[in-house]
PDB file of C-alpha atoms in Angstrom:
ATOM      1  CA  UNK A  10      -8.657  14.835  23.012  1.00  0.00           C
ATOM      2  CA  UNK A  11      -7.334  17.953  21.289  1.00  0.00           C
ATOM      3  CA  UNK A  12      -5.668  19.077  24.529  1.00  0.00           C
ATOM      4  CA  UNK A  13      -4.077  15.648  24.897  1.00  0.00           C
ATOM      5  CA  UNK A  14      -2.656  15.813  21.361  1.00  0.00           C
ATOM      6  CA  UNK A  15      -1.325  19.314  22.037  1.00  0.00           C
ATOM      7  CA  UNK A  16       0.291  18.099  25.274  1.00  0.00           C
ATOM      8  CA  UNK A  17       1.976  15.237  23.400  1.00  0.00           C
ATOM      9  CA  UNK A  18       3.332  17.646  20.776  1.00  0.00           C
ATOM     10  CA  UNK A  19       4.706  19.895  23.515  1.00  0.00           C
ATOM     11  CA  UNK A  20       6.285  16.875  25.253  1.00  0.00           C
ATOM     12  CA  UNK A  21       7.980  15.757  22.021  1.00  0.00           C
ATOM     13  CA  UNK A  22       9.331  19.257  21.367  1.00  0.00           C
ATOM     14  CA  UNK A  23      10.595  19.494  24.954  1.00  0.00           C
ATOM     15  CA  UNK A  24      12.301  16.125  24.595  1.00  0.00           C
ATOM     16  CA  UNK A  25      14.009  17.209  21.387  1.00  0.00           C
ATOM     17  CA  UNK A  26      15.167  20.459  22.973  1.00  0.00           C
ATOM     18  CA  UNK A  27      16.516  18.661  26.033  1.00  0.00           C
ATOM     19  CA  UNK A  28      18.782  16.539  23.813  1.00  0.00           C
ATOM     20  CA  UNK A  29      20.216  19.401  21.775  1.00  0.00           C
ATOM     21  CA  UNK A  30      23.959  19.547  21.442  1.00  0.00           C
ATOM     22  CA  UNK A  31      25.584  20.835  24.605  1.00  0.00           C
ATOM     23  CA  UNK A  32      29.024  22.367  25.044  1.00  0.00           C
ATOM     24  CA  UNK A  33      31.515  19.839  26.316  1.00  0.00           C
ATOM     25  CA  UNK A  34      32.022  19.799  30.053  1.00  0.00           C
ATOM     26  CA  UNK A  35      35.171  21.606  31.107  1.00  0.00           C
ATOM     27  CA  UNK A  36      37.223  20.905  34.157  1.00  0.00           C
ATOM     28  CA  UNK A  37      37.724  23.480  36.855  1.00  0.00           C
ATOM     29  CA  UNK A  38      39.829  23.378  39.994  1.00  0.00           C
ATOM     30  CA  UNK A  39      37.991  22.270  43.104  1.00  0.00           C
ATOM     31  CA  UNK A  40      38.549  23.641  46.579  1.00  0.00           C
ATOM     32  CA  UNK A  41      40.570  20.587  47.555  1.00  0.00           C
ATOM     33  CA  UNK A  42      42.980  21.234  44.738  1.00  0.00           C
ATOM     34  CA  UNK A  43      41.747  18.358  42.622  1.00  0.00           C
ATOM     35  CA  UNK A  44      40.034  18.848  39.298  1.00  0.00           C
ATOM     36  CA  UNK A  45      36.272  18.634  39.277  1.00  0.00           C
ATOM     37  CA  UNK A  46      33.847  18.177  36.435  1.00  0.00           C
ATOM     38  CA  UNK A  47      30.892  20.351  35.584  1.00  0.00           C
ATOM     39  CA  UNK A  48      27.413  18.902  35.617  1.00  0.00           C
ATOM     40  CA  UNK A  49      26.205  17.175  32.489  1.00  0.00           C
ATOM     41  CA  UNK A  50      28.873  14.466  32.405  1.00  0.00           C
ATOM     42  CA  UNK A  51      26.284  12.008  31.109  1.00  0.00           C
ATOM     43  CA  UNK A  52      26.422  13.723  27.718  1.00  0.00           C
ATOM     44  CA  UNK A  53      23.648  14.933  25.471  1.00  0.00           C
ATOM     45  CA  UNK A  54      20.841  12.748  26.894  1.00  0.00           C
ATOM     46  CA  UNK A  55      19.433  13.794  30.296  1.00  0.00           C
ATOM     47  CA  UNK A  56      18.930  10.845  32.592  1.00  0.00           C
ATOM     48  CA  UNK A  57      15.536  12.139  33.663  1.00  0.00           C
ATOM     49  CA  UNK A  58      14.399  11.909  30.025  1.00  0.00           C
ATOM     50  CA  UNK A  59      15.473   8.259  29.860  1.00  0.00           C
ATOM     51  CA  UNK A  60      13.590   7.485  33.079  1.00  0.00           C
ATOM     52  CA  UNK A  61      10.458   9.224  31.789  1.00  0.00           C
ATOM     53  CA  UNK A  62      10.637   7.280  28.527  1.00  0.00           C
ATOM     54  CA  UNK A  63      10.952   3.979  30.390  1.00  0.00           C
ATOM     55  CA  UNK A  64       7.936   4.845  32.546  1.00  0.00           C
ATOM     56  CA  UNK A  65       6.023   5.959  29.446  1.00  0.00           C
ATOM     57  CA  UNK A  66       6.673   2.688  27.606  1.00  0.00           C
ATOM     58  CA  UNK A  67       5.662   0.661  30.676  1.00  0.00           C
ATOM     59  CA  UNK A  68       2.427   2.657  30.994  1.00  0.00           C
ATOM     60  CA  UNK A  69       1.742   2.192  27.274  1.00  0.00           C
ATOM     61  CA  UNK A  70       2.221  -1.564  27.624  1.00  0.00           C
ATOM     62  CA  UNK A  71      -0.345  -1.660  30.420  1.00  0.00           C
ATOM     63  CA  UNK A  72      -2.739   0.474  28.353  1.00  0.00           C
ATOM     64  CA  UNK A  73      -2.381  -1.861  25.365  1.00  0.00           C
ATOM     65  CA  UNK A  74      -3.290  -4.875  27.495  1.00  0.00           C
ATOM     66  CA  UNK A  75      -6.195  -3.150  29.261  1.00  0.00           C
ATOM     67  CA  UNK A  76      -7.702  -1.098  26.443  1.00  0.00           C
ATOM     68  CA  UNK A  77      -6.517  -3.028  23.417  1.00  0.00           C
ATOM     69  CA  UNK A  78      -8.265  -6.028  21.925  1.00  0.00           C
ATOM     70  CA  UNK A  79      -6.664  -9.400  21.396  1.00  0.00           C
ATOM     71  CA  UNK A  80      -7.141 -11.025  18.002  1.00  0.00           C
ATOM     72  CA  UNK A  81      -9.276 -14.134  18.218  1.00  0.00           C
ATOM     73  CA  UNK A  82     -11.676 -16.117  16.045  1.00  0.00           C
ATOM     74  CA  UNK A  83     -15.369 -16.875  15.738  1.00  0.00           C
ATOM     75  CA  UNK A  84     -14.787 -20.384  17.064  1.00  0.00           C
ATOM     76  CA  UNK A  85     -13.108 -18.962  20.167  1.00  0.00           C
ATOM     77  CA  UNK A  86     -16.085 -16.671  20.719  1.00  0.00           C
ATOM     78  CA  UNK A  87     -18.530 -19.539  20.323  1.00  0.00           C
ATOM     79  CA  UNK A  88     -16.539 -21.669  22.762  1.00  0.00           C
ATOM     80  CA  UNK A  89     -16.490 -18.861  25.331  1.00  0.00           C
ATOM     81  CA  UNK A  90     -20.242 -18.404  24.937  1.00  0.00           C
ATOM     82  CA  UNK A  91     -20.852 -22.128  25.417  1.00  0.00           C
ATOM     83  CA  UNK A  92     -18.768 -22.018  28.621  1.00  0.00           C
ATOM     84  CA  UNK A  93     -20.858 -19.133  29.909  1.00  0.00           C
ATOM     85  CA  UNK A  94     -17.933 -16.673  29.930  1.00  0.00           C
ATOM     86  CA  UNK A  95     -19.488 -14.255  27.419  1.00  0.00           C
ATOM     87  CA  UNK A  96     -22.998 -12.822  27.662  1.00  0.00           C
ATOM     88  CA  UNK A  97     -22.533  -9.620  25.668  1.00  0.00           C
ATOM     89  CA  UNK A  98     -21.184  -9.247  22.117  1.00  0.00           C
ATOM     90  CA  UNK A  99     -20.747  -6.057  20.129  1.00  0.00           C
ATOM     91  CA  UNK A 100     -20.963  -6.222  16.348  1.00  0.00           C
ATOM     92  CA  UNK A 101     -20.195  -3.891  13.474  1.00  0.00           C
ATOM     93  CA  UNK A 102     -21.300  -4.628   9.921  1.00  0.00           C
ATOM     94  CA  UNK A 103     -23.857  -7.383  10.574  1.00  0.00           C
ATOM     95  CA  UNK A 104     -26.358  -7.838   7.745  1.00  0.00           C
ATOM     96  CA  UNK A 105     -30.075  -7.216   8.017  1.00  0.00           C
ATOM     97  CA  UNK A 106     -32.606  -9.634   6.560  1.00  0.00           C
ATOM     98  CA  UNK A 107     -32.949  -9.391   2.809  1.00  0.00           C
ATOM     99  CA  UNK A 108     -29.316  -8.542   2.115  1.00  0.00           C
ATOM    100  CA  UNK A 109     -27.882  -9.870  -1.111  1.00  0.00           C
ATOM    101  CA  UNK A 110     -24.097  -9.709  -0.778  1.00  0.00           C
ATOM    102  CA  UNK A 111     -21.841 -11.215   1.899  1.00  0.00           C
ATOM    103  CA  UNK A 112     -20.336  -8.718   4.314  1.00  0.00           C
ATOM    104  CA  UNK A 113     -17.401  -8.651   6.747  1.00  0.00           C
ATOM    105  CA  UNK A 114     -18.531  -8.472  10.357  1.00  0.00           C
ATOM    106  CA  UNK A 115     -16.391  -7.362  13.275  1.00  0.00           C
ATOM    107  CA  UNK A 116     -17.181  -8.837  16.690  1.00  0.00           C
ATOM    108  CA  UNK A 117     -15.885  -7.676  20.080  1.00  0.00           C
ATOM    109  CA  UNK A 118     -16.342  -9.204  23.529  1.00  0.00           C
ATOM    110  CA  UNK A 119     -14.777  -9.541  26.978  1.00  0.00           C
ATOM    111  CA  UNK A 120     -13.437 -12.814  28.307  1.00  0.00           C
ATOM    112  CA  UNK A 121     -10.943 -13.582  31.039  1.00  0.00           C
ATOM    113  CA  UNK A 122     -10.646  -9.905  31.940  1.00  0.00           C
ATOM    114  CA  UNK A 123      -9.395  -8.992  28.433  1.00  0.00           C
ATOM    115  CA  UNK A 124     -11.025  -7.604  25.338  1.00  0.00           C
ATOM    116  CA  UNK A 125     -11.114  -9.779  22.240  1.00  0.00           C
ATOM    117  CA  UNK A 126     -12.090  -9.194  18.639  1.00  0.00           C
ATOM    118  CA  UNK A 127     -12.688 -11.332  15.584  1.00  0.00           C
ATOM    119  CA  UNK A 128     -13.648 -10.751  11.978  1.00  0.00           C
ATOM    120  CA  UNK A 129     -16.016 -13.009  10.076  1.00  0.00           C
ATOM    121  CA  UNK A 130     -17.899 -13.091   6.783  1.00  0.00           C
ATOM    122  CA  UNK A 131     -21.683 -13.200   6.979  1.00  0.00           C
ATOM    123  CA  UNK A 132     -23.909 -14.776   4.340  1.00  0.00           C
ATOM    124  CA  UNK A 133     -27.566 -13.892   4.739  1.00  0.00           C
ATOM    125  CA  UNK A 134     -30.436 -14.469   2.396  1.00  0.00           C
ATOM    126  CA  UNK A 135     -31.610 -17.625   0.679  1.00  0.00           C
ATOM    127  CA  UNK A 136     -29.313 -17.332  -2.321  1.00  0.00           C
ATOM    128  CA  UNK A 137     -26.249 -16.260  -0.336  1.00  0.00           C
ATOM    129  CA  UNK A 138     -26.669 -18.962   2.299  1.00  0.00           C
ATOM    130  CA  UNK A 139     -26.577 -21.576  -0.440  1.00  0.00           C
ATOM    131  CA  UNK A 140     -23.250 -20.200  -1.684  1.00  0.00           C
ATOM    132  CA  UNK A 141     -21.669 -20.062   1.772  1.00  0.00           C
ATOM    133  CA  UNK A 142     -18.654 -22.388   2.091  1.00  0.00           C
ATOM    134  CA  UNK A 143     -19.464 -25.288   4.387  1.00  0.00           C
ATOM    135  CA  UNK A 144     -17.114 -25.867   7.303  1.00  0.00           C
ATOM    136  CA  UNK A 145     -15.043 -22.751   6.584  1.00  0.00           C
ATOM    137  CA  UNK A 146     -13.755 -20.887   9.660  1.00  0.00           C
ATOM    138  CA  UNK A 147     -15.078 -17.439  10.619  1.00  0.00           C
ATOM    139  CA  UNK A 148     -18.238 -17.742   8.531  1.00  0.00           C
ATOM    140  CA  UNK A 149     -21.688 -16.670   9.709  1.00  0.00           C
ATOM    141  CA  UNK A 150     -24.651 -18.183   7.878  1.00  0.00           C
ATOM    142  CA  UNK A 151     -27.960 -16.454   8.469  1.00  0.00           C
ATOM    143  CA  UNK A 152     -28.712 -14.300  11.487  1.00  0.00           C
ATOM    144  CA  UNK A 153     -25.745 -13.517  13.740  1.00  0.00           C
ATOM    145  CA  UNK A 154     -27.627 -13.708  17.039  1.00  0.00           C
ATOM    146  CA  UNK A 155     -29.230 -17.020  16.102  1.00  0.00           C
ATOM    147  CA  UNK A 156     -25.862 -18.584  15.303  1.00  0.00           C
ATOM    148  CA  UNK A 157     -24.270 -17.412  18.536  1.00  0.00           C
ATOM    149  CA  UNK A 158     -27.207 -18.652  20.644  1.00  0.00           C
ATOM    150  CA  UNK A 159     -27.802 -21.927  18.833  1.00  0.00           C
ATOM    151  CA  UNK A 160     -26.751 -23.893  21.943  1.00  0.00           C
ATOM    152  CA  UNK A 161     -29.338 -22.110  24.061  1.00  0.00           C
ATOM    153  CA  UNK A 162     -26.907 -19.602  25.582  1.00  0.00           C
ATOM    154  CA  UNK A 163     -28.209 -16.262  26.793  1.00  0.00           C
ATOM    155  CA  UNK A 164     -26.208 -13.765  24.732  1.00  0.00           C
ATOM    156  CA  UNK A 165     -27.061 -10.159  23.963  1.00  0.00           C
ATOM    157  CA  UNK A 166     -25.787  -8.877  20.607  1.00  0.00           C
ATOM    158  CA  UNK A 167     -25.649  -5.105  20.184  1.00  0.00           C
ATOM    159  CA  UNK A 168     -24.178  -2.717  17.586  1.00  0.00           C
ATOM    160  CA  UNK A 169     -20.682  -1.449  18.317  1.00  0.00           C
ATOM    161  CA  UNK A 170     -21.272   2.295  18.686  1.00  0.00           C
ATOM    162  CA  UNK A 171     -17.960   3.338  20.191  1.00  0.00           C
ATOM    163  CA  UNK A 172     -17.031   6.873  19.194  1.00  0.00           C
ATOM    164  CA  UNK A 173     -13.402   5.892  18.606  1.00  0.00           C
ATOM    165  CA  UNK A 174     -13.709   3.897  15.423  1.00  0.00           C
ATOM    166  CA  UNK A 175     -11.155   1.060  15.254  1.00  0.00           C
ATOM    167  CA  UNK A 176     -10.234   1.937  11.675  1.00  0.00           C
ATOM    168  CA  UNK A 177      -9.360   5.592  12.374  1.00  0.00           C
ATOM    169  CA  UNK A 178      -5.778   5.384  13.620  1.00  0.00           C
ATOM    170  CA  UNK A 179      -4.884   1.864  14.648  1.00  0.00           C
ATOM    171  CA  UNK A 180      -2.195  -0.752  14.573  1.00  0.00           C
ATOM    172  CA  UNK A 181      -2.146  -4.457  15.440  1.00  0.00           C
ATOM    173  CA  UNK A 182       1.184  -5.406  17.044  1.00  0.00           C
ATOM    174  CA  UNK A 183       1.520  -9.123  17.708  1.00  0.00           C
ATOM    175  CA  UNK A 184      -2.204  -9.783  17.473  1.00  0.00           C
ATOM    176  CA  UNK A 185      -3.286  -6.871  19.709  1.00  0.00           C
ATOM    177  CA  UNK A 186      -5.646  -4.336  18.144  1.00  0.00           C
ATOM    178  CA  UNK A 187      -4.834  -0.906  19.619  1.00  0.00           C
ATOM    179  CA  UNK A 188      -6.670   2.318  18.870  1.00  0.00           C
ATOM    180  CA  UNK A 189      -7.321   5.672  20.482  1.00  0.00           C
ATOM    181  CA  UNK A 190      -4.958   7.584  22.756  1.00  0.00           C
ATOM    182  CA  UNK A 191      -2.418   4.735  23.325  1.00  0.00           C
ATOM    183  CA  UNK A 192      -1.542   4.951  19.623  1.00  0.00           C
ATOM    184  CA  UNK A 193      -0.664   8.654  19.858  1.00  0.00           C
ATOM    185  CA  UNK A 194       1.323   8.131  23.065  1.00  0.00           C
ATOM    186  CA  UNK A 195       3.255   5.243  21.514  1.00  0.00           C
ATOM    187  CA  UNK A 196       4.053   7.356  18.450  1.00  0.00           C
ATOM    188  CA  UNK A 197       5.369  10.212  20.624  1.00  0.00           C
ATOM    189  CA  UNK A 198       7.463   7.796  22.697  1.00  0.00           C
ATOM    190  CA  UNK A 199       8.859   6.204  19.537  1.00  0.00           C
ATOM    191  CA  UNK A 200       9.949   9.575  18.137  1.00  0.00           C
ATOM    192  CA  UNK A 201      11.679  10.517  21.386  1.00  0.00           C
ATOM    193  CA  UNK A 202      13.353   7.113  21.700  1.00  0.00           C
ATOM    194  CA  UNK A 203      14.752   7.356  18.179  1.00  0.00           C
ATOM    195  CA  UNK A 204      15.918  10.889  18.951  1.00  0.00           C
ATOM    196  CA  UNK A 205      17.773   9.599  22.012  1.00  0.00           C
ATOM    197  CA  UNK A 206      19.296   6.827  19.892  1.00  0.00           C
ATOM    198  CA  UNK A 207      20.600   9.352  17.372  1.00  0.00           C
ATOM    199  CA  UNK A 208      22.167  11.805  19.826  1.00  0.00           C
ATOM    200  CA  UNK A 209      23.472   9.366  22.457  1.00  0.00           C
ATOM    201  CA  UNK A 210      27.243   9.331  22.766  1.00  0.00           C
ATOM    202  CA  UNK A 211      27.506   5.533  22.505  1.00  0.00           C
ATOM    203  CA  UNK A 212      25.391   2.379  22.483  1.00  0.00           C
ATOM    204  CA  UNK A 213      25.762  -0.952  24.228  1.00  0.00           C
ATOM    205  CA  UNK A 214      24.693  -4.386  23.019  1.00  0.00           C
ATOM    206  CA  UNK A 215      24.063  -3.270  19.440  1.00  0.00           C
ATOM    207  CA  UNK A 216      25.100  -0.536  17.052  1.00  0.00           C
ATOM    208  CA  UNK A 217      22.876   2.446  16.349  1.00  0.00           C
ATOM    209  CA  UNK A 218      21.532   0.844  13.189  1.00  0.00           C
ATOM    210  CA  UNK A 219      21.086  -2.413  15.066  1.00  0.00           C
ATOM    211  CA  UNK A 220      18.922  -0.808  17.741  1.00  0.00           C
ATOM    212  CA  UNK A 221      17.081   1.195  15.084  1.00  0.00           C
ATOM    213  CA  UNK A 222      16.018  -1.913  13.139  1.00  0.00           C
ATOM    214  CA  UNK A 223      14.978  -3.752  16.308  1.00  0.00           C
ATOM    215  CA  UNK A 224      13.002  -0.798  17.691  1.00  0.00           C
ATOM    216  CA  UNK A 225      11.245  -0.329  14.362  1.00  0.00           C
ATOM    217  CA  UNK A 226      10.250  -4.005  14.217  1.00  0.00           C
ATOM    218  CA  UNK A 227       8.929  -4.211  17.796  1.00  0.00           C
ATOM    219  CA  UNK A 228       8.811  -0.758  19.423  1.00  0.00           C
ATOM    220  CA  UNK A 229       7.676  -1.614  22.947  1.00  0.00           C
ATOM    221  CA  UNK A 230      10.069  -4.422  23.978  1.00  0.00           C
ATOM    222  CA  UNK A 231      13.158  -3.160  22.163  1.00  0.00           C
ATOM    223  CA  UNK A 232      12.642   0.473  23.160  1.00  0.00           C
ATOM    224  CA  UNK A 233      12.566  -0.647  26.788  1.00  0.00           C
ATOM    225  CA  UNK A 234      15.607  -2.856  26.202  1.00  0.00           C
ATOM    226  CA  UNK A 235      17.567  -0.019  24.623  1.00  0.00           C
ATOM    227  CA  UNK A 236      16.668   2.560  27.271  1.00  0.00           C
ATOM    228  CA  UNK A 237      17.439   0.173  30.136  1.00  0.00           C
ATOM    229  CA  UNK A 238      20.448  -1.701  28.724  1.00  0.00           C
ATOM    230  CA  UNK A 239      21.778   0.362  25.837  1.00  0.00           C
ATOM    231  CA  UNK A 240      23.285   3.034  28.116  1.00  0.00           C
ATOM    232  CA  UNK A 241      21.881   6.075  26.252  1.00  0.00           C
ATOM    233  CA  UNK A 242      22.560   8.344  29.260  1.00  0.00           C
ATOM    234  CA  UNK A 243      25.867   6.762  30.240  1.00  0.00           C
ATOM    235  CA  UNK A 244      24.760   5.321  33.588  1.00  0.00           C
ATOM    236  CA  UNK A 245      27.414   2.629  33.640  1.00  0.00           C
ATOM    237  CA  UNK A 246      31.100   2.604  32.705  1.00  0.00           C
ATOM    238  CA  UNK A 247      31.980   3.565  29.173  1.00  0.00           C
ATOM    239  CA  UNK A 248      31.766   0.774  26.614  1.00  0.00           C
ATOM    240  CA  UNK A 249      35.035  -0.231  25.033  1.00  0.00           C
ATOM    241  CA  UNK A 250      35.218   0.352  21.300  1.00  0.00           C
ATOM    242  CA  UNK A 251      36.319  -3.227  20.703  1.00  0.00           C
ATOM    243  CA  UNK A 252      33.310  -4.643  22.602  1.00  0.00           C
ATOM    244  CA  UNK A 253      31.178  -6.946  20.458  1.00  0.00           C
ATOM    245  CA  UNK A 254      27.839  -5.504  19.317  1.00  0.00           C
ATOM    246  CA  UNK A 255      24.969  -6.660  17.174  1.00  0.00           C
ATOM    247  CA  UNK A 256      25.562  -5.081  13.786  1.00  0.00           C
ATOM    248  CA  UNK A 257      23.057  -3.417  11.534  1.00  0.00           C
ATOM    249  CA  UNK A 258      22.905  -6.262   8.993  1.00  0.00           C
ATOM    250  CA  UNK A 259      22.253  -8.959  11.603  1.00  0.00           C
ATOM    251  CA  UNK A 260      19.710  -6.737  13.342  1.00  0.00           C
ATOM    252  CA  UNK A 261      17.965  -6.125  10.008  1.00  0.00           C
ATOM    253  CA  UNK A 262      17.625  -9.879   9.463  1.00  0.00           C
ATOM    254  CA  UNK A 263      16.273 -10.345  12.986  1.00  0.00           C
ATOM    255  CA  UNK A 264      13.832  -7.457  12.500  1.00  0.00           C
ATOM    256  CA  UNK A 265      12.653  -8.905   9.183  1.00  0.00           C
ATOM    257  CA  UNK A 266      11.969 -12.259  10.834  1.00  0.00           C
ATOM    258  CA  UNK A 267      10.060 -10.539  13.649  1.00  0.00           C
ATOM    259  CA  UNK A 268       7.924  -8.585  11.172  1.00  0.00           C
ATOM    260  CA  UNK A 269       7.153 -11.812   9.287  1.00  0.00           C
ATOM    261  CA  UNK A 270       6.020 -13.492  12.494  1.00  0.00           C
ATOM    262  CA  UNK A 271       3.945 -10.445  13.389  1.00  0.00           C
ATOM    263  CA  UNK A 272       2.238 -10.467   9.986  1.00  0.00           C
ATOM    264  CA  UNK A 273       1.464 -14.155  10.400  1.00  0.00           C
ATOM    265  CA  UNK A 274      -0.154 -13.473  13.772  1.00  0.00           C
ATOM    266  CA  UNK A 275      -2.118 -10.581  12.324  1.00  0.00           C
TER     267      UNK A 275
END
């Protein structure tokens, strides 16, 4: 893990160095008598860096889906157990018999080829079970295993002993709980993408501030959109100055709405 972090730091430094300010390309006479142009016409952003960033964001998206956990609920878990889709549940924070105070419990399971997680509040003990709210969602009354197997399902409940604790360095974009190495990779890609946005000669579709607000609100989709469509390396013809772009104020409002939706999902 330490070597991976060191490799990411080296990659970020290399990306910053590759986008340093270059001397402007100068024309020189070609053999045919016409003027030629030195290499580096695309400007301060190497095209290979843009391609690597696009591939990195695509790989991170796949890693989020495969390794990340989708936010769900206790009712969804119970329904999956009743359908026979879940036979193994990992828990963290479940109460032992004789406990006096309610406790948050985190549950994780696999269903439909994806990982899911849910948080619930457990009330255990005679006094606490009396105080438990009746009919409230995501509430466990009594023993966790007994509640999950009340319909006679064969479910094994085990402690979640993963070495990468979910609360170490995590984020939950759009209801996906991501932790571990994809978080560090996404952070490195975000820094390099913002660096490209700052040093690129021009932008397409939105202004620099516009892309910045959108990328900050939803890094994966808008980073891919900027790298593929925003012309950071000047793949296509130059954008006219009078071309219409999404301004910073409008992009800020869109980003604020996206963050609000994301918080509601989380």
